[in-house]
mmCIF file of C-alpha atoms in Angstrom:
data_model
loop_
_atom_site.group_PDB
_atom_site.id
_atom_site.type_symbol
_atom_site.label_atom_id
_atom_site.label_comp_id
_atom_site.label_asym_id
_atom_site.label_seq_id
_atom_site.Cartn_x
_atom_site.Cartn_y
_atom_site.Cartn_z
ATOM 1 C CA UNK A 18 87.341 64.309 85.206
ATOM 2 C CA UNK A 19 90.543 65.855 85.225
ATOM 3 C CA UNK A 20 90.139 68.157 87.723
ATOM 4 C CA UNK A 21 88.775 65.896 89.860
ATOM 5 C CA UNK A 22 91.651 63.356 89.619
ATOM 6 C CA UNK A 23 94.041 65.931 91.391
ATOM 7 C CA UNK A 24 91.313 66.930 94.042
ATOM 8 C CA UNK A 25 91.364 63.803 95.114
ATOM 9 C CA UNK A 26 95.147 63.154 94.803
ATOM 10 C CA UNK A 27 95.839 65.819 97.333
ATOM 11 C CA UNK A 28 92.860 65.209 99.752
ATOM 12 C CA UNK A 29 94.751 61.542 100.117
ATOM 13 C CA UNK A 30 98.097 63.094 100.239
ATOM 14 C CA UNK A 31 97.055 64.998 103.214
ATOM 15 C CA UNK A 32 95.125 62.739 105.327
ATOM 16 C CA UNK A 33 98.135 60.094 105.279
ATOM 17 C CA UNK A 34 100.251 63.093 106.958
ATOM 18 C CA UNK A 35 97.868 63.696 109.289
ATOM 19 C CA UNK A 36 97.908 60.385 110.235
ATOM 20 C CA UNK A 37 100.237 60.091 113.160
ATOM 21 C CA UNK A 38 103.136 60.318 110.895
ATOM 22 C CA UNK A 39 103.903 63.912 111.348
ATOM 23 C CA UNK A 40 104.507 66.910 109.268
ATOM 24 C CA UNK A 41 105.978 66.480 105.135
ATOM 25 C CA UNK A 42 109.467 67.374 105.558
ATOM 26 C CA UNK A 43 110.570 66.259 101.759
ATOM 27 C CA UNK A 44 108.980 64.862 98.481
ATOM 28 C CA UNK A 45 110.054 63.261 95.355
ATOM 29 C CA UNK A 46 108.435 62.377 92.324
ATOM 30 C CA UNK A 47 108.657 59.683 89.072
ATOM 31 C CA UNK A 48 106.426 58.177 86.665
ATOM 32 C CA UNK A 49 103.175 58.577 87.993
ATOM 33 C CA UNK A 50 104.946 58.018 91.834
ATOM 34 C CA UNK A 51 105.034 60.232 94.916
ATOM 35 C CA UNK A 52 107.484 59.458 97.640
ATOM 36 C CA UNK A 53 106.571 61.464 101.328
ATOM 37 C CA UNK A 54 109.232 61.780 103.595
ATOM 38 C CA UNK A 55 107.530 62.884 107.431
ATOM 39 C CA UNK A 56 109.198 64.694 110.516
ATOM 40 C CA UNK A 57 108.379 61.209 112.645
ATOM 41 C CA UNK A 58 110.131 59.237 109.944
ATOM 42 C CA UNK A 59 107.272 58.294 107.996
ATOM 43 C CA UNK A 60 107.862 57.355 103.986
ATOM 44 C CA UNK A 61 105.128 56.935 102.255
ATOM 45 C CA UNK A 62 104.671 56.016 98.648
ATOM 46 C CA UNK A 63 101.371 56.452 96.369
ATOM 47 C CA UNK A 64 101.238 55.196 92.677
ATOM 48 C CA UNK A 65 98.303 57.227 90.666
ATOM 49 C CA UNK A 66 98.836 54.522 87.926
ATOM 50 C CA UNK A 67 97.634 51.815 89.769
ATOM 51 C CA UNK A 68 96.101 53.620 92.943
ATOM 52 C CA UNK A 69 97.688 52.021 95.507
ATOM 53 C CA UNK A 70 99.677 52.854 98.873
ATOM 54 C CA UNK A 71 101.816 51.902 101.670
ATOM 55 C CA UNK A 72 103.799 53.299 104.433
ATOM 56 C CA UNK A 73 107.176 52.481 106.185
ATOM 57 C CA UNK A 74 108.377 53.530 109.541
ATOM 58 C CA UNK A 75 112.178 54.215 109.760
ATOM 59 C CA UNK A 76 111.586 55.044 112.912
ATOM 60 C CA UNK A 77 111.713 51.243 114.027
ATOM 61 C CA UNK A 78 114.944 50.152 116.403
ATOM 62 C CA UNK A 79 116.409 53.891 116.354
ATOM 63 C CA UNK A 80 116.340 55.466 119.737
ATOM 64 C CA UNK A 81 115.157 59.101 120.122
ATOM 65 C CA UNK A 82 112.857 61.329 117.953
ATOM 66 C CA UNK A 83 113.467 60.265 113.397
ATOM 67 C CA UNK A 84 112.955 62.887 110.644
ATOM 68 C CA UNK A 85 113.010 61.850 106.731
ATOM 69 C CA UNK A 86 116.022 64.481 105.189
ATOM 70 C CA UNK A 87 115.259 63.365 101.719
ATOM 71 C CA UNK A 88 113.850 61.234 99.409
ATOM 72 C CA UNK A 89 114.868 60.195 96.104
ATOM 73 C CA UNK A 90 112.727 58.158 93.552
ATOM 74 C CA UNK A 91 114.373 57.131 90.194
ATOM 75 C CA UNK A 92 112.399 58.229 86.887
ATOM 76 C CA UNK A 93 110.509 54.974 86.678
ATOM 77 C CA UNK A 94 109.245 55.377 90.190
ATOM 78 C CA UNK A 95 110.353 51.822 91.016
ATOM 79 C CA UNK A 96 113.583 52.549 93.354
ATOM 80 C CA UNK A 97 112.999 54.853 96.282
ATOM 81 C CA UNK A 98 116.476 56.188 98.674
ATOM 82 C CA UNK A 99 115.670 57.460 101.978
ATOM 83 C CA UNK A 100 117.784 59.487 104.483
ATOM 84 C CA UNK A 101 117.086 59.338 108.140
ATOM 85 C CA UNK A 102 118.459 61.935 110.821
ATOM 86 C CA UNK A 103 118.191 61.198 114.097
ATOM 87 C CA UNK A 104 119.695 61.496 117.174
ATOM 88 C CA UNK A 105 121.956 58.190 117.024
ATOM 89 C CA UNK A 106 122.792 59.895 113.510
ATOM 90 C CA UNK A 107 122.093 59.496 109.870
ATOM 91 C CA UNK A 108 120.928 56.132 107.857
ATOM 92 C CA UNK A 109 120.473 55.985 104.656
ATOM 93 C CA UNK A 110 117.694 53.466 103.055
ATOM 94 C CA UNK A 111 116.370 51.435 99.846
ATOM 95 C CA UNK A 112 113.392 50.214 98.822
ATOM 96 C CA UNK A 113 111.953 49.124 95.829
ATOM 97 C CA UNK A 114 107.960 49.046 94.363
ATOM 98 C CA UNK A 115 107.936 45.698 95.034
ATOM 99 C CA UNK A 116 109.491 44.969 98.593
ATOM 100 C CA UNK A 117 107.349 45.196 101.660
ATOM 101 C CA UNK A 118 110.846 46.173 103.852
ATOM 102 C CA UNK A 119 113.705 49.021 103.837
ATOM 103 C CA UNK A 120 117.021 47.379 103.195
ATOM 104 C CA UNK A 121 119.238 49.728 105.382
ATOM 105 C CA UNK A 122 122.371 50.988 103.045
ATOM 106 C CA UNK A 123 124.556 51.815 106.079
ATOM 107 C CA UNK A 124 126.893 54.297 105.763
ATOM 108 C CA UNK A 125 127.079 54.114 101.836
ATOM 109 C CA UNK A 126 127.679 51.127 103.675
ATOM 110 C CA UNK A 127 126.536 51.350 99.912
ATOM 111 C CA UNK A 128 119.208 42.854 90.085
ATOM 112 C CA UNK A 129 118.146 46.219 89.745
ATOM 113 C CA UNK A 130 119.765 48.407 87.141
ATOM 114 C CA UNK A 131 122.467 50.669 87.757
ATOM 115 C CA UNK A 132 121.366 53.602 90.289
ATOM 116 C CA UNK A 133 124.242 56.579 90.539
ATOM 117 C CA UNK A 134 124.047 58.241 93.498
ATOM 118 C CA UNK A 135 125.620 61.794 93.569
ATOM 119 C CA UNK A 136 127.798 62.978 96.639
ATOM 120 C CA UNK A 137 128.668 66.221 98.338
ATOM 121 C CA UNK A 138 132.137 65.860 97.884
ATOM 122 C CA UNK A 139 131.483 65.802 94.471
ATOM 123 C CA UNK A 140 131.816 62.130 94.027
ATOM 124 C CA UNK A 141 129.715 59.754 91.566
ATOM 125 C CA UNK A 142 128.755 56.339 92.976
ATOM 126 C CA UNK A 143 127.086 53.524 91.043
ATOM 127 C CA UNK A 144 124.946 50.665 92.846
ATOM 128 C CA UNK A 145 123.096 47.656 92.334
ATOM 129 C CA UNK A 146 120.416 46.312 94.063
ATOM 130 C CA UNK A 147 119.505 42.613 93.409
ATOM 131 C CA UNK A 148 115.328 43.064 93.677
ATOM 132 C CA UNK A 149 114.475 39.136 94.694
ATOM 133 C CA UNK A 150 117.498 38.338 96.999
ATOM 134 C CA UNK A 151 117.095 41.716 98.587
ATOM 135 C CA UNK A 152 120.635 42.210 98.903
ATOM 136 C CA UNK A 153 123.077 45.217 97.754
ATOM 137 C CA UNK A 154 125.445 43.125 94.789
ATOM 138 C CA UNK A 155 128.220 46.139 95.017
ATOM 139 C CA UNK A 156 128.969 49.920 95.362
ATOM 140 C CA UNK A 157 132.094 51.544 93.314
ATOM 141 C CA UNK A 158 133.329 54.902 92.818
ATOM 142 C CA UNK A 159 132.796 56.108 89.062
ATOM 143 C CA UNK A 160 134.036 59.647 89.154
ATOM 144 C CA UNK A 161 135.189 62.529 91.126
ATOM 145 C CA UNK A 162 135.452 66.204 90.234
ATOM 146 C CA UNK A 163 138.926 67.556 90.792
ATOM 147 C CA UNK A 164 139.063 70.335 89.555
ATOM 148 C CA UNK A 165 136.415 72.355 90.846
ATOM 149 C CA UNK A 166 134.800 69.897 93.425
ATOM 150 C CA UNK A 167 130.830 70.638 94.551
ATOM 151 C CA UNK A 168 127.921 68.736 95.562
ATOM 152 C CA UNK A 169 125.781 67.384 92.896
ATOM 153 C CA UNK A 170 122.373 68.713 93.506
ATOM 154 C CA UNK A 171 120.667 66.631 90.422
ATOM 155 C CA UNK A 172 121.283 63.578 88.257
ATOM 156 C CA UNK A 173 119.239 62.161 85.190
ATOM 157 C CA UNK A 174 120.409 59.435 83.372
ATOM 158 C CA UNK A 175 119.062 57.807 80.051
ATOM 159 C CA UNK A 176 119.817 54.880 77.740
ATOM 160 C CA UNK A 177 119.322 54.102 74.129
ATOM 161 C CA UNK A 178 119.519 50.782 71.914
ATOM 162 C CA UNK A 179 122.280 51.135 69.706
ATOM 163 C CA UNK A 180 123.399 48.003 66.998
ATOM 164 C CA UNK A 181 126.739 47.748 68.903
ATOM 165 C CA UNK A 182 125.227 47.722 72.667
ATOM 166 C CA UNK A 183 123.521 50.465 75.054
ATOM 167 C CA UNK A 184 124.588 54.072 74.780
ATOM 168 C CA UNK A 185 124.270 55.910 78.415
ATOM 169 C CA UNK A 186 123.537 59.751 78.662
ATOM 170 C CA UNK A 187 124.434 61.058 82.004
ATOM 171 C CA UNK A 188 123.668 64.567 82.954
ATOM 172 C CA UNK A 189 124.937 65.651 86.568
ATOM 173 C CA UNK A 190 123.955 68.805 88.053
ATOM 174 C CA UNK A 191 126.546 70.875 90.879
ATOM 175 C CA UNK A 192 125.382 74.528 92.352
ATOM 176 C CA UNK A 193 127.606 75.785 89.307
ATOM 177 C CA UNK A 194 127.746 73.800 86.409
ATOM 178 C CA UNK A 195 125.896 70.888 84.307
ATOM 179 C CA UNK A 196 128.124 67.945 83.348
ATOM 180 C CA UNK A 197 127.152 65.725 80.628
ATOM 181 C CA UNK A 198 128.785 62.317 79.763
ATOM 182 C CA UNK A 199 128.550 59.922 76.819
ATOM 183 C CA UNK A 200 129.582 56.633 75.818
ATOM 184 C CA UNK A 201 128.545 52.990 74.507
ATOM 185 C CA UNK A 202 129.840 50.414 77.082
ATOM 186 C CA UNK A 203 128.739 50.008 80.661
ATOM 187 C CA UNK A 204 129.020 52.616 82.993
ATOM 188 C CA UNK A 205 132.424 52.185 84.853
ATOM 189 C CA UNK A 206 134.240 52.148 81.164
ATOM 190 C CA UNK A 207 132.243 55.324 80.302
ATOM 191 C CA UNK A 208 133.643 57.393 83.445
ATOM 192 C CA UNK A 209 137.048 55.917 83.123
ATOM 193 C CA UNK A 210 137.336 57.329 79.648
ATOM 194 C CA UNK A 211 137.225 60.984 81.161
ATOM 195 C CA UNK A 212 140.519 60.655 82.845
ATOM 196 C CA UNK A 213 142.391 60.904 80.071
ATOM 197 C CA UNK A 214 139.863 63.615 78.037
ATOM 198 C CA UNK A 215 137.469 66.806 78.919
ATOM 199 C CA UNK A 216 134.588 66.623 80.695
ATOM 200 C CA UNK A 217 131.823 68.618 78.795
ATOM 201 C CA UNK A 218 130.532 70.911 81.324
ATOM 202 C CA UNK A 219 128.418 74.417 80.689
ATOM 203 C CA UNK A 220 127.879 77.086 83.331
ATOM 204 C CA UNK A 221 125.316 77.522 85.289
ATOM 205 C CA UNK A 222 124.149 81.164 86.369
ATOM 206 C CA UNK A 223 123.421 81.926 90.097
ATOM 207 C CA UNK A 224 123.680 79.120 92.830
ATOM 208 C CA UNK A 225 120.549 75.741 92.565
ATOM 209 C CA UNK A 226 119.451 74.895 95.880
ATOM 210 C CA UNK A 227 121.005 71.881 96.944
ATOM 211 C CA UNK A 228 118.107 69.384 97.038
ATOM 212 C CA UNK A 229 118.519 65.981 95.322
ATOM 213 C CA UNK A 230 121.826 64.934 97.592
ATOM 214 C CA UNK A 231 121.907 62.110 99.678
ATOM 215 C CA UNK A 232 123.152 62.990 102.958
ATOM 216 C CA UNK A 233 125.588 60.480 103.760
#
């Protein structure tokens, strides 16, 4: 039974991208979610837990030929960010599980929970998304690395129940090192406590491909 489960995950994986939709250029994964970004700027979404799919076109309203750069889906699989390249230039979308429509981003022309979205200038941004009205509720800086700034290539954050409130775990990910921050509070107090202390940090050997950036 198992076996057959993934021979027919991929035999649907690869008639959607032969579909008109063009070649995978970039994939992303999360709970039981796969995320498909095409070279005709095609993203298309499958959940195994439930079995169902759909398709966007980012294509739509942008002159020229589209390509998906990335994809990024958060570890619930519920909040999907897209990056479109084009030849008008680069747009940046969000979409949740539940939504039928992209909500462009703009140009970081940045309620869901809080999303950080890792830069290549070595910036942290946090967003929220308000799920029902559709709308972006705000965008702030959280952090920036100064003294040895890099891309972050990978972000994971977790949160656990503590008597006194929520306790955040942040692990951020540059070619060189992994960062880790900890704190009770809400996010914006927890990265405003590192200016004035360390930033635990171990180092990484060799260079990680820079794949889990937003191009922005």
């Amino acid at each position: 039974m198992e076996r057959g489960h993934h021979v027919f995950s991929v035999d649907l994986l690869e008639r959607y991208a032969t579909k008109g939709c063009g070649a995978i250029t970039c994939m992303a994964t999360g709970n039981d979610v796969i995320v498909l970004g095409t070279s005709k700027g095609w993203v298309i979404r499958h959940d195994f837990g439930v079995g169902d799919s759909y398709d966007i076109d980012l294509s739509i309203g942008r002159p020229g030929e589209q390509s998906i750069h990335k994809v990024f889906v958060d570890p619930g699989g519920s909040h999907c960010i897209a990056n479109v390249i084009g030849s008008s230039g680069a747009d940046t979308y969000y979409t949740h599980a539940k939504w039928k429509k992209p909500r462009i981003l703009g140009k970081l022309k940045a309620s869901t929970r809080e999303i950080i979205l890792g830069m290549h200038n070595g910036q942290l941004y946090e967003m929220a998304v308000d799920v029902k009205d559709k709308m972006e509720k705000y965008i702030k800086l959280l952090f920036e690395l100064k003294e040895l700034p890099e891309a972050f290539t990978g972000l994971q954050m977790e949160t656990t129940s503590v008597h006194n409130g929520i306790r955040f775990y942040v692990m951020a990910v540059t070619p060189t090192r992994l960062y880790s921050f900890t704190r009770i509070g809400l996010l914006e107090t927890i990265f405003a406590s590192y200016v004035d202390r360390t930033v635990h940090f171990m180092e990484l050997p060799g260079e990680i491909p820079n794949r889990q950036v937003p191009y922005l």
